[in-house]
Structure formats: C-alpha cells, structure tokens
Tab-separated table of C-alpha atoms in Angstrom:
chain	number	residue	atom	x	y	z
A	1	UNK	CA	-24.629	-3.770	-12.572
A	2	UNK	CA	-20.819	-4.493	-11.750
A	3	UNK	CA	-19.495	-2.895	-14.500
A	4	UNK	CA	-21.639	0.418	-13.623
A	5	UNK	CA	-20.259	0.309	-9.690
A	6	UNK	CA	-16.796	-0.499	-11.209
A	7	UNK	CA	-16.438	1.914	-14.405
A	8	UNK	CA	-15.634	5.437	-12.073
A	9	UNK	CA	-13.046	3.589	-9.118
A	10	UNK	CA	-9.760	4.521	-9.833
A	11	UNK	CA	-7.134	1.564	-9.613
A	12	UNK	CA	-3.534	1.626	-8.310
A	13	UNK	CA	-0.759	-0.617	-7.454
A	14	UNK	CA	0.668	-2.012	-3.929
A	15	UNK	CA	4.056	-3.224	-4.363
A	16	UNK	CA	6.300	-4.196	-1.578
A	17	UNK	CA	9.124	-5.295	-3.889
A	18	UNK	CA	8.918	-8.536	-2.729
A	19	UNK	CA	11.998	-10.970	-3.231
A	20	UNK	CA	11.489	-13.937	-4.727
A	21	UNK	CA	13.199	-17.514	-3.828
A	22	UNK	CA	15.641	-18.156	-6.197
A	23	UNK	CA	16.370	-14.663	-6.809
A	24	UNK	CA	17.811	-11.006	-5.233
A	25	UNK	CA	16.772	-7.737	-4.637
A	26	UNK	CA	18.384	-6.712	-7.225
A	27	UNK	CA	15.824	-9.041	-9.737
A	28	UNK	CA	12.979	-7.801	-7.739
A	29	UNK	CA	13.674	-3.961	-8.665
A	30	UNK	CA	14.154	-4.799	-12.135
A	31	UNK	CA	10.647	-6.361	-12.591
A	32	UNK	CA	9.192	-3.628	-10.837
A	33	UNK	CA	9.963	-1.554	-13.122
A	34	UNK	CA	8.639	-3.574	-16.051
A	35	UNK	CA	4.871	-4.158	-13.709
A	36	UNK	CA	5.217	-0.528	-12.855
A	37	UNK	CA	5.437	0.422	-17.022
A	38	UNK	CA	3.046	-2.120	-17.493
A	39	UNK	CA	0.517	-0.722	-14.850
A	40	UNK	CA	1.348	2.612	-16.755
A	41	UNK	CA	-0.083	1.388	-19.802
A	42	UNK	CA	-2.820	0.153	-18.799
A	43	UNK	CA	-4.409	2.990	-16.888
A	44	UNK	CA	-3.284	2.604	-13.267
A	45	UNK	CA	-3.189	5.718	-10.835
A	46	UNK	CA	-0.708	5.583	-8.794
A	47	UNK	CA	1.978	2.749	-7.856
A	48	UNK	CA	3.047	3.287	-4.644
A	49	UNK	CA	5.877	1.016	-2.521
A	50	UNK	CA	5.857	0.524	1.269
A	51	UNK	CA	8.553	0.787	3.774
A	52	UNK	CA	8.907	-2.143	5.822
A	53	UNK	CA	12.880	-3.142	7.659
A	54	UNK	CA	14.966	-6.363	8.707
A	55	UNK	CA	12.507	-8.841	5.962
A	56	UNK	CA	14.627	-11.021	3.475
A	57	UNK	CA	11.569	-11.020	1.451
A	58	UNK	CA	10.882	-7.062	1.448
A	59	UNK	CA	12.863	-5.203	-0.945
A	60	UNK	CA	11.114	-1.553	0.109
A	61	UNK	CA	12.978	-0.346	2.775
A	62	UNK	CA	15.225	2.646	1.183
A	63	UNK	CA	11.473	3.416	-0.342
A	64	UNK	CA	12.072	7.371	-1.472
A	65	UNK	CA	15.265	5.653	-3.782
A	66	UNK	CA	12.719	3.025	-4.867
A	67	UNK	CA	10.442	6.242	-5.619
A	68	UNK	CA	12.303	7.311	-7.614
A	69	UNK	CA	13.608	4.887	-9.818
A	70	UNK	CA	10.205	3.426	-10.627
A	71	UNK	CA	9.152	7.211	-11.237
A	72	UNK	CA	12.414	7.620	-13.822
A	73	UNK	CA	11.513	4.833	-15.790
A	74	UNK	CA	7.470	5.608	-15.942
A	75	UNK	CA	6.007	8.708	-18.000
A	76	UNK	CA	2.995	9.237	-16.421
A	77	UNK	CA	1.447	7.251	-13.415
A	78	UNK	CA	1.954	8.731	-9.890
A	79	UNK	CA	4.730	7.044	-7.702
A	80	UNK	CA	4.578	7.334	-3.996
A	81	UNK	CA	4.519	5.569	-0.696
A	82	UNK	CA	2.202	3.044	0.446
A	83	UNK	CA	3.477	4.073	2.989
A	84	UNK	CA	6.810	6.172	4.494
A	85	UNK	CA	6.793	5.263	8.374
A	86	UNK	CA	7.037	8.955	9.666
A	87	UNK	CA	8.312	8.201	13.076
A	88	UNK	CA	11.160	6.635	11.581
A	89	UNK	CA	12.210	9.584	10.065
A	90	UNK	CA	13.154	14.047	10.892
A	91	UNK	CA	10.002	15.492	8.754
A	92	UNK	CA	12.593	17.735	7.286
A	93	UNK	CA	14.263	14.958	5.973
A	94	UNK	CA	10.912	13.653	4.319
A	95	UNK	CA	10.174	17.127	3.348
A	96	UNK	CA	13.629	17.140	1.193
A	97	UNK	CA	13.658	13.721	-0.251
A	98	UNK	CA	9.977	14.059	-1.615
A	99	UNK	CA	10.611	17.760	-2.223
A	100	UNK	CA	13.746	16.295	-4.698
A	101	UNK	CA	10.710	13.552	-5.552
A	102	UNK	CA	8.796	16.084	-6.178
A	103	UNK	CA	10.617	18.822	-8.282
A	104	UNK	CA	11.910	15.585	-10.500
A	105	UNK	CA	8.859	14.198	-11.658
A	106	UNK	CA	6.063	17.146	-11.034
A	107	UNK	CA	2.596	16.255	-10.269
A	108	UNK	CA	3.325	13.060	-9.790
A	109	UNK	CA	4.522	12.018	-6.386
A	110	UNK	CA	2.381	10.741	-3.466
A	111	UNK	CA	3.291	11.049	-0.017
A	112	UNK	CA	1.432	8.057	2.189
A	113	UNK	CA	2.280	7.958	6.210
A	114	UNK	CA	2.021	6.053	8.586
A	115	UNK	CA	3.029	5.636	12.332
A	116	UNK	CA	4.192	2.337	12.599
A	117	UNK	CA	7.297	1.324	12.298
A	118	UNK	CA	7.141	-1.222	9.811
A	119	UNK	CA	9.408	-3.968	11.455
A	120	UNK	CA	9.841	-5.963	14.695
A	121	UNK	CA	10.909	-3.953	18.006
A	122	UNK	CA	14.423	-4.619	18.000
A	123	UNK	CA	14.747	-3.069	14.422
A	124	UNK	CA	12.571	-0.229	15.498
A	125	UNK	CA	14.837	0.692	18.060
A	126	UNK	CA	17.971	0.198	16.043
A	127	UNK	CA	16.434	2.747	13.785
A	128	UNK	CA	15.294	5.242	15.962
A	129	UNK	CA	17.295	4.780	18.990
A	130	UNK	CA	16.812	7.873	21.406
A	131	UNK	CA	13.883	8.221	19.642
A	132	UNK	CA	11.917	4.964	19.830
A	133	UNK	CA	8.475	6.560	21.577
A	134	UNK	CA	8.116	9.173	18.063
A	135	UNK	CA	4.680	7.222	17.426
A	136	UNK	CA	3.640	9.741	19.793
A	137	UNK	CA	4.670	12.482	18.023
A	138	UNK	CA	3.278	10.797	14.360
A	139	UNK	CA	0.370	13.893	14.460
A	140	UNK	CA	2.469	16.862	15.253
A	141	UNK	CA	5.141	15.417	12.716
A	142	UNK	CA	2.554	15.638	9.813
A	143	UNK	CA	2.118	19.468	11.247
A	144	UNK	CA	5.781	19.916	10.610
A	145	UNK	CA	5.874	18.597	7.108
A	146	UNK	CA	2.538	20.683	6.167
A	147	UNK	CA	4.408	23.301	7.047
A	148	UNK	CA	7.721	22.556	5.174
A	149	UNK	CA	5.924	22.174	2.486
A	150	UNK	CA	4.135	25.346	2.132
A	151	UNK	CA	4.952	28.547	0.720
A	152	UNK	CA	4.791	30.220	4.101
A	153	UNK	CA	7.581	28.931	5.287
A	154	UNK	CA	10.158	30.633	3.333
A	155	UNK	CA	11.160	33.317	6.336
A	156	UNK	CA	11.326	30.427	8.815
A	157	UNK	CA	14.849	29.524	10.478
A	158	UNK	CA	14.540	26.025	8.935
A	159	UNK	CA	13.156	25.681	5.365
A	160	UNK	CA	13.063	22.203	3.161
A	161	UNK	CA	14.971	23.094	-0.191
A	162	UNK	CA	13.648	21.470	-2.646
A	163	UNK	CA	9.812	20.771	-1.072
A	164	UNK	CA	9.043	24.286	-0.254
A	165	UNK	CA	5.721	25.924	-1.886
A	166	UNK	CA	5.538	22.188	-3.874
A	167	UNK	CA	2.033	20.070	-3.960
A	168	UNK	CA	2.779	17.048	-2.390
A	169	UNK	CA	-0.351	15.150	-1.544
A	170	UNK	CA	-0.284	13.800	1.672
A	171	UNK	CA	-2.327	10.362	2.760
A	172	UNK	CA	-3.148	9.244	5.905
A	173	UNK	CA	-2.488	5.302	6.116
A	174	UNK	CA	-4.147	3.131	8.705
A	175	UNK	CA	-4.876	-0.357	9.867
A	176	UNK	CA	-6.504	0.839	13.076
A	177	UNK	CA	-8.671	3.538	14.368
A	178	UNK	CA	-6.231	5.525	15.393
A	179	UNK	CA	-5.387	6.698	12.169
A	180	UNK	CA	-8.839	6.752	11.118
A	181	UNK	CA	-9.739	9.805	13.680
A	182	UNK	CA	-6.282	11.308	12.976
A	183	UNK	CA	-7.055	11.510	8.739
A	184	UNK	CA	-10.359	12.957	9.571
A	185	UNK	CA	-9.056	15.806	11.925
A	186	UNK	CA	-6.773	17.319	9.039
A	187	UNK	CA	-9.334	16.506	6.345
A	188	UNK	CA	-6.435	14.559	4.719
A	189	UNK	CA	-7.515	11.192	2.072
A	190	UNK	CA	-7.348	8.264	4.026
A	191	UNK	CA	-5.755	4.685	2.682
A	192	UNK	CA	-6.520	1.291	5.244
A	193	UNK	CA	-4.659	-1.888	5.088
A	194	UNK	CA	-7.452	-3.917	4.452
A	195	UNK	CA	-5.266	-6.422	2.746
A	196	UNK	CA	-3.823	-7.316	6.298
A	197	UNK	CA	-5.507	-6.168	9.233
A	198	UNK	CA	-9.438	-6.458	8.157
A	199	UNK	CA	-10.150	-6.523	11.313
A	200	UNK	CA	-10.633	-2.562	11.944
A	201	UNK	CA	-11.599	-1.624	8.550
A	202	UNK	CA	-15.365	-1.548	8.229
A	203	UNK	CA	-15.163	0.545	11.782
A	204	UNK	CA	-12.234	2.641	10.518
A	205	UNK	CA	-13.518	3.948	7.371
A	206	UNK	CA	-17.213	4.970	9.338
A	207	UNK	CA	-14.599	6.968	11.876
A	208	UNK	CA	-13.142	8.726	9.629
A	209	UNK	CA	-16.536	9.632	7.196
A	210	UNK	CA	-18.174	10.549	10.251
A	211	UNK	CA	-15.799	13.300	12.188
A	212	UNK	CA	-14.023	14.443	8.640
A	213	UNK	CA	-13.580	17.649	8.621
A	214	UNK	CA	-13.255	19.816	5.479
A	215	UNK	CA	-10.202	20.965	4.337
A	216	UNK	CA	-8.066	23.733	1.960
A	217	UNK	CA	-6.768	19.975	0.705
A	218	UNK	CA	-9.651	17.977	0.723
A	219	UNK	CA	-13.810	19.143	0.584
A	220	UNK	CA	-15.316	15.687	1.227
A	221	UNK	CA	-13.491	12.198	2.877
A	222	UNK	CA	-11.957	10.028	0.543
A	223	UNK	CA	-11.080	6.451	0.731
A	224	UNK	CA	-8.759	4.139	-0.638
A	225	UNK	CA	-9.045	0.663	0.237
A	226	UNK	CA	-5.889	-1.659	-0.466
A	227	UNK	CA	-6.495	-5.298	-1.077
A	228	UNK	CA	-4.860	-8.443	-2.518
A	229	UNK	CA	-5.387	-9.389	-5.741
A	230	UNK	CA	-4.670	-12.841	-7.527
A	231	UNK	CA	-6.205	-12.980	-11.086
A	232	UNK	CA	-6.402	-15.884	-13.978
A	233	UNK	CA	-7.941	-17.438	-16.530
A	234	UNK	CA	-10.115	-19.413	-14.237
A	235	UNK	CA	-10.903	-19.675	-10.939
A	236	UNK	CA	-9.089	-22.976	-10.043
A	237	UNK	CA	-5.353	-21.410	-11.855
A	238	UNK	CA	-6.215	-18.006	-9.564
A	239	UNK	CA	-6.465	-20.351	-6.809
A	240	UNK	CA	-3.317	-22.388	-7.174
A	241	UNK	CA	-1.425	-19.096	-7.328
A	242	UNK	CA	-2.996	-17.487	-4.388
A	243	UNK	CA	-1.005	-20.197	-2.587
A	244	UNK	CA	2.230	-18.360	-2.669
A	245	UNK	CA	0.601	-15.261	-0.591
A	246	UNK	CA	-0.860	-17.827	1.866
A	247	UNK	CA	2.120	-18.940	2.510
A	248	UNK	CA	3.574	-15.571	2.797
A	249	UNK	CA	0.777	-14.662	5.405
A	250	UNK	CA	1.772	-18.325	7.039
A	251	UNK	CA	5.079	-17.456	7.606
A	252	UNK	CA	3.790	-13.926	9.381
A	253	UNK	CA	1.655	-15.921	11.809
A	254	UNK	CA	4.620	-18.637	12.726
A	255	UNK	CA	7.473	-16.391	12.871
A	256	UNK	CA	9.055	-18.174	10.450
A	257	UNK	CA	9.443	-15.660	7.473
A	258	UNK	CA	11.088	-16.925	3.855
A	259	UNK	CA	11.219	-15.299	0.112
A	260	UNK	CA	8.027	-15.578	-1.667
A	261	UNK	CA	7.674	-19.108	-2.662
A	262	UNK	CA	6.297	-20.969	-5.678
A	263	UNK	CA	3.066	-21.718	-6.086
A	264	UNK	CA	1.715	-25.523	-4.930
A	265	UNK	CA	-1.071	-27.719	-5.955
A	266	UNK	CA	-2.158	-28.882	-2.431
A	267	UNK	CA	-1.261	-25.721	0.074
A	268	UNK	CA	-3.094	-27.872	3.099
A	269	UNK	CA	0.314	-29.730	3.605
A	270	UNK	CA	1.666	-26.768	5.198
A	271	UNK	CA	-0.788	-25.821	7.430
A	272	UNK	CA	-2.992	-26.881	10.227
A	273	UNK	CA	-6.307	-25.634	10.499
A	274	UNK	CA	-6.054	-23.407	13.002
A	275	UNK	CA	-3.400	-21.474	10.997
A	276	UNK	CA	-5.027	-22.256	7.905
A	277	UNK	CA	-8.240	-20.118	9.771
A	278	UNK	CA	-5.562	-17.197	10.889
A	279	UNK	CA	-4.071	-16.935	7.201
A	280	UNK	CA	-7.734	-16.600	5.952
A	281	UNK	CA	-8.584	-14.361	8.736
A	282	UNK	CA	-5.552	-11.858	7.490
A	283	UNK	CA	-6.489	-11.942	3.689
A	284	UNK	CA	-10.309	-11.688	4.557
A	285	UNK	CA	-10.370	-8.894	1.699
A	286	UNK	CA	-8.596	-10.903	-0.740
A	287	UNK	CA	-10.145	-11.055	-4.646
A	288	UNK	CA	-8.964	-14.628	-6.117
A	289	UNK	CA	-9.962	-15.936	-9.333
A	290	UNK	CA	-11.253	-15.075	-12.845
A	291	UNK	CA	-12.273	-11.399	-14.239
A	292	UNK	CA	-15.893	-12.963	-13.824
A	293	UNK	CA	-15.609	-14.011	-10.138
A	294	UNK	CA	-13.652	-11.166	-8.900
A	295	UNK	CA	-15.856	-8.064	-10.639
A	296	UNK	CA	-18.752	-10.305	-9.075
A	297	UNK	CA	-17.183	-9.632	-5.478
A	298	UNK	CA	-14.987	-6.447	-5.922
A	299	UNK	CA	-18.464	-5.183	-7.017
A	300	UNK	CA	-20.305	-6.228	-3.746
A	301	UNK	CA	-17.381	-4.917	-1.899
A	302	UNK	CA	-17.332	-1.515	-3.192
A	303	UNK	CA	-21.245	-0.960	-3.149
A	304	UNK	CA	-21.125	-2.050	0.442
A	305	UNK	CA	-18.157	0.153	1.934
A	306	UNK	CA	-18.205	3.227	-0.781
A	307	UNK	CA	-14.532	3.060	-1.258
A	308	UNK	CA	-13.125	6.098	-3.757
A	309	UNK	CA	-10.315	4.063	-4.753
A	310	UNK	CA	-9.054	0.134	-4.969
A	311	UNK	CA	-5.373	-0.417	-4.606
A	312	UNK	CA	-4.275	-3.991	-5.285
A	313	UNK	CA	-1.493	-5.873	-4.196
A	314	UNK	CA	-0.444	-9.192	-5.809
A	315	UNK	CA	1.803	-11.794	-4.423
A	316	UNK	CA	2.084	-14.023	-7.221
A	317	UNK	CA	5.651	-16.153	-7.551
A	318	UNK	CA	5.792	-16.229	-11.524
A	319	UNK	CA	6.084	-12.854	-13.440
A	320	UNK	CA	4.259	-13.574	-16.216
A	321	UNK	CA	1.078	-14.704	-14.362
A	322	UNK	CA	1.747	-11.647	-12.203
A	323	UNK	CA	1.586	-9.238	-15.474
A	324	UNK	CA	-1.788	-11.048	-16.338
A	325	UNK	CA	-3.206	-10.625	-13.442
A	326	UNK	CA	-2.634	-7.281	-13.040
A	327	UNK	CA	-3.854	-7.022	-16.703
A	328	UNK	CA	-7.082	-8.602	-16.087
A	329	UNK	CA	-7.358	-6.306	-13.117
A	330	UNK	CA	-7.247	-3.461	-14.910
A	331	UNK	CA	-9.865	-4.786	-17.614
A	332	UNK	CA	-12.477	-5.338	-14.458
A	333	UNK	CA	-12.423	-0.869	-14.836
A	334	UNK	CA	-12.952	-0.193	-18.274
C-alpha cells in the first residue's frame, strides 16, 4: 500500500545552505553543489534554496547567485527559490535576475515567494528601510511581476529585459493562512512550511483547495508540502542524527543561534522539557529513521493531507550520512 500512495509524488530538495561548525560558507556552497548533482541523479524535481538574512548558520541570503550556481553545475533538475522574500525586493528587480535565471538555464527555474522577511526586525528594516510596511503590498507585487513577465508588456514604459514573454513558474509559499487564501485567488501552486510552522498547515492547505480558483497557469490546486527529513540504516542511527536539527530548532526557540552542530548520543543534556516539547512542537512533520519507518509514515501523511508534492529538507552535520539519506529518500519513490 505505501509504495502505491508513494510511486506518483514527485520529490524535491530544501536546502538552506546551512553552515556547518568547523567550517565556512564557502564549504557549505561547495557541498551543495555535490547534494544538488547528487539529487540530480537520482530523480529529484526541483532543488530550491531559501532566502533568510543576519544567520551565521544560513548561507542563502544572495539566493538568485546561489540559483544560479547550483543551476550551472546541474544538467537537468529545476533550481529555484524556496523561497525569494518579495517585499524585500523592486519586482522588476526579481523579474530581471530570474529573467537572466531564466534565459540561462531554460525550463528550469522556479520562482517561490513569500512575504516575510526572512530575518529578525532590525535586519528587516536595514533592508528595506523606507520601505519596511511592503508586506502589505506582497499581493499587488506578484501582479507586477506577472506582468513583467508576460509578453504583453513589451509597449509598457518599464519592461524586464531578460524575463519578458519567459515561463517562469511562480509559487505561492506560506506558513499561515494568509498565504493560503492569497495562492488560491491567482490559482497559483501553493508550497507550506510544514517543516516549521505545523501549526497552520492542515487549515492552510483546506483554504486554499477550497476558494482555488482556476487559472491560464494552473486548472486544479496543487500542493507541495516541505518537511524534514533524517534517513539511515536504522532507526536508532536516524535518530542520533536528527539531534543536530533539534538543536538547530533549540537554538530558534532560546535566541541563542550557532552553526549546525554535530550530532550527540544523549540530546536531553541540552534541553529541558519544556523546550524539549517546543522543539518537537516545530518539527511535528519531521520523517526520522529507516526507509521502512519513514515510507510507513510519509505514506500515512500523504494519504491523509493529498499533498502533490514532498519537498525534504535535511539537517544532518556529516556529509556523507547527509548523501545517504537523501539517497534512501529518493528510493522511498521508485
């Protein structure tokens, strides 16, 4: 039964380029690219990078450059963003970098958005300055960058060379309602970031199925569900890797952010229970341990919610257990 609810999902990559201790940026973008060719290989969709600002750990943050590297060294899986924080940006600057995206590696760029602004407040308004309150503008933004995009706009005053008349799939990213009810409206696929804020999901994705409306883009609502991912050999090695993201998720909760750390035999000497219950609260949609246990639950996830599409992300310290897992991912499909 699992492998018949599994066999059609297609299967992507979350990676927020995430910095190991011990190591730089600069090591983080270089085994991207080898998980990226990897994920390639083994029949991936898309691999798509978020933009997040001001974390030591989060290597994302110039994400169209990021694009585009991973997209240069890859010869066929789609690159985009998971996602590109709109109000942070002019659409006609969006419109040219994924319109350069775009006309460099056709038919394979994504364009995720979303209207946070993927930092603290301080760095939000260091970024956007006069223009801190754009959130409100996220849905009339997406309007402008529709219309950069298309054909039609080639008599207009202000035109997005390269981008114009390209296909640039657009996504509508959410970890809320709000973007649930937005996604629907333009009858754009919808992507919810299930693999930190569970909270809305289940409610978010019903939003959206019920008030989609049909579009020259899209016929019928699509969903893609991201969630974290730490496979092994067995469910106890799974386990004792999985500690690295829980500490990850610890240091969201306290404040008290650091690189990705190695993984620990005993990860209750760090916590207290009540963050110990907030951590597990946050990775509530979190698929740890061998092929067997994971297609067992993935399975019972995706029967329950419908999801069109599972993108994983995997916060695992040690590349080579990183590669497997995202191997034995990718066998849970076939």
């Amino acid at each position: 039964m699992a492998d018949h609810i599994l066999k059609n999902i297609p299967y992507s990559v979350l990676d927020l380029a995430t910095v190991l201790d011990g190591y730089t940026a600069a090591d983080t973008f270089k085994t991207s690219l080898e998980l990226a060719k990897q994920a390639d290989d083994l029949g991936y969709t898309r691999y798509w990078f978020a933009e997040h600002h001001n974390m030591a750990g989060v290597a994302s943050s110039a994400t169209a450059i990021l694009i585009g590297y991973i997209a240069g060294g890859t010869p066929r899986i789609r690159v985009g963003s998971g996602g590109i924080m709109l109000p942070n940006h002019a659409p006609l600057i969006v419109a040219e970098q994924f319109g350069t995206l775009a006309s460099l590696y056709p038919n394979r760029i994504d364009l995720g958005l979303g209207r946070a602004p993927g930092t603290d407040q301080v760095t939000a308004m260091a970024i956007r300055g006069e223009n801190f309150n754009a959130v409100h503008n996220f849905p009339r933004d997406i309007e402008k960058l529709q219309q950069f995009f298309s054909a039609g706009n080639n008599r207009a005053s202000v035109r997005a060379i390269p981008g114009e008349g390209l296909d640039i799939p657009i996504w509508i990213l959410g970890s809320s309602t709000d973007s649930a009810r937005l996604a629907a409206e333009k009858g754009l696929p919808y992507a919810f970031a299930s693999h930190f804020a569970p909270t809305y999901f289940e409610q978010a994705i019903a939003i959206y199925r019920s008030n989609f409306k049909p579009s020259a883009i899209l016929k019928e609502p699509y969903v893609m569900a991201c969630v974290n991912v730490v496979a092994a050999d067995t469910d106890a090695e799974a386990e004792r890797l999985s500690s690295s993201v829980k500490r990850m998720f610890l240091g969201v909760i306290t404040g008290k952010r650091e690189l990705l750390k190695p993984a620990v035999d005993d990860i209750n000497i760090y916590w207290d229970r009540m963050e110990k219950e907030a951590v597990e609260q946050m990775l509530y949609y979190s698929f740890i341990g061998s092929a067997e246990t994971i297609k067992e639950n993935l399975s019972a996830f995706v029967e329950k919610y419908g999801v069109n599409e599972l993108m994983g992300t995997s916060h695992i310290y040690d590349h080579e257990a990183k590669l497997h897992s995202n191997k034995i991912f990718a066998g849970l499909f076939g």
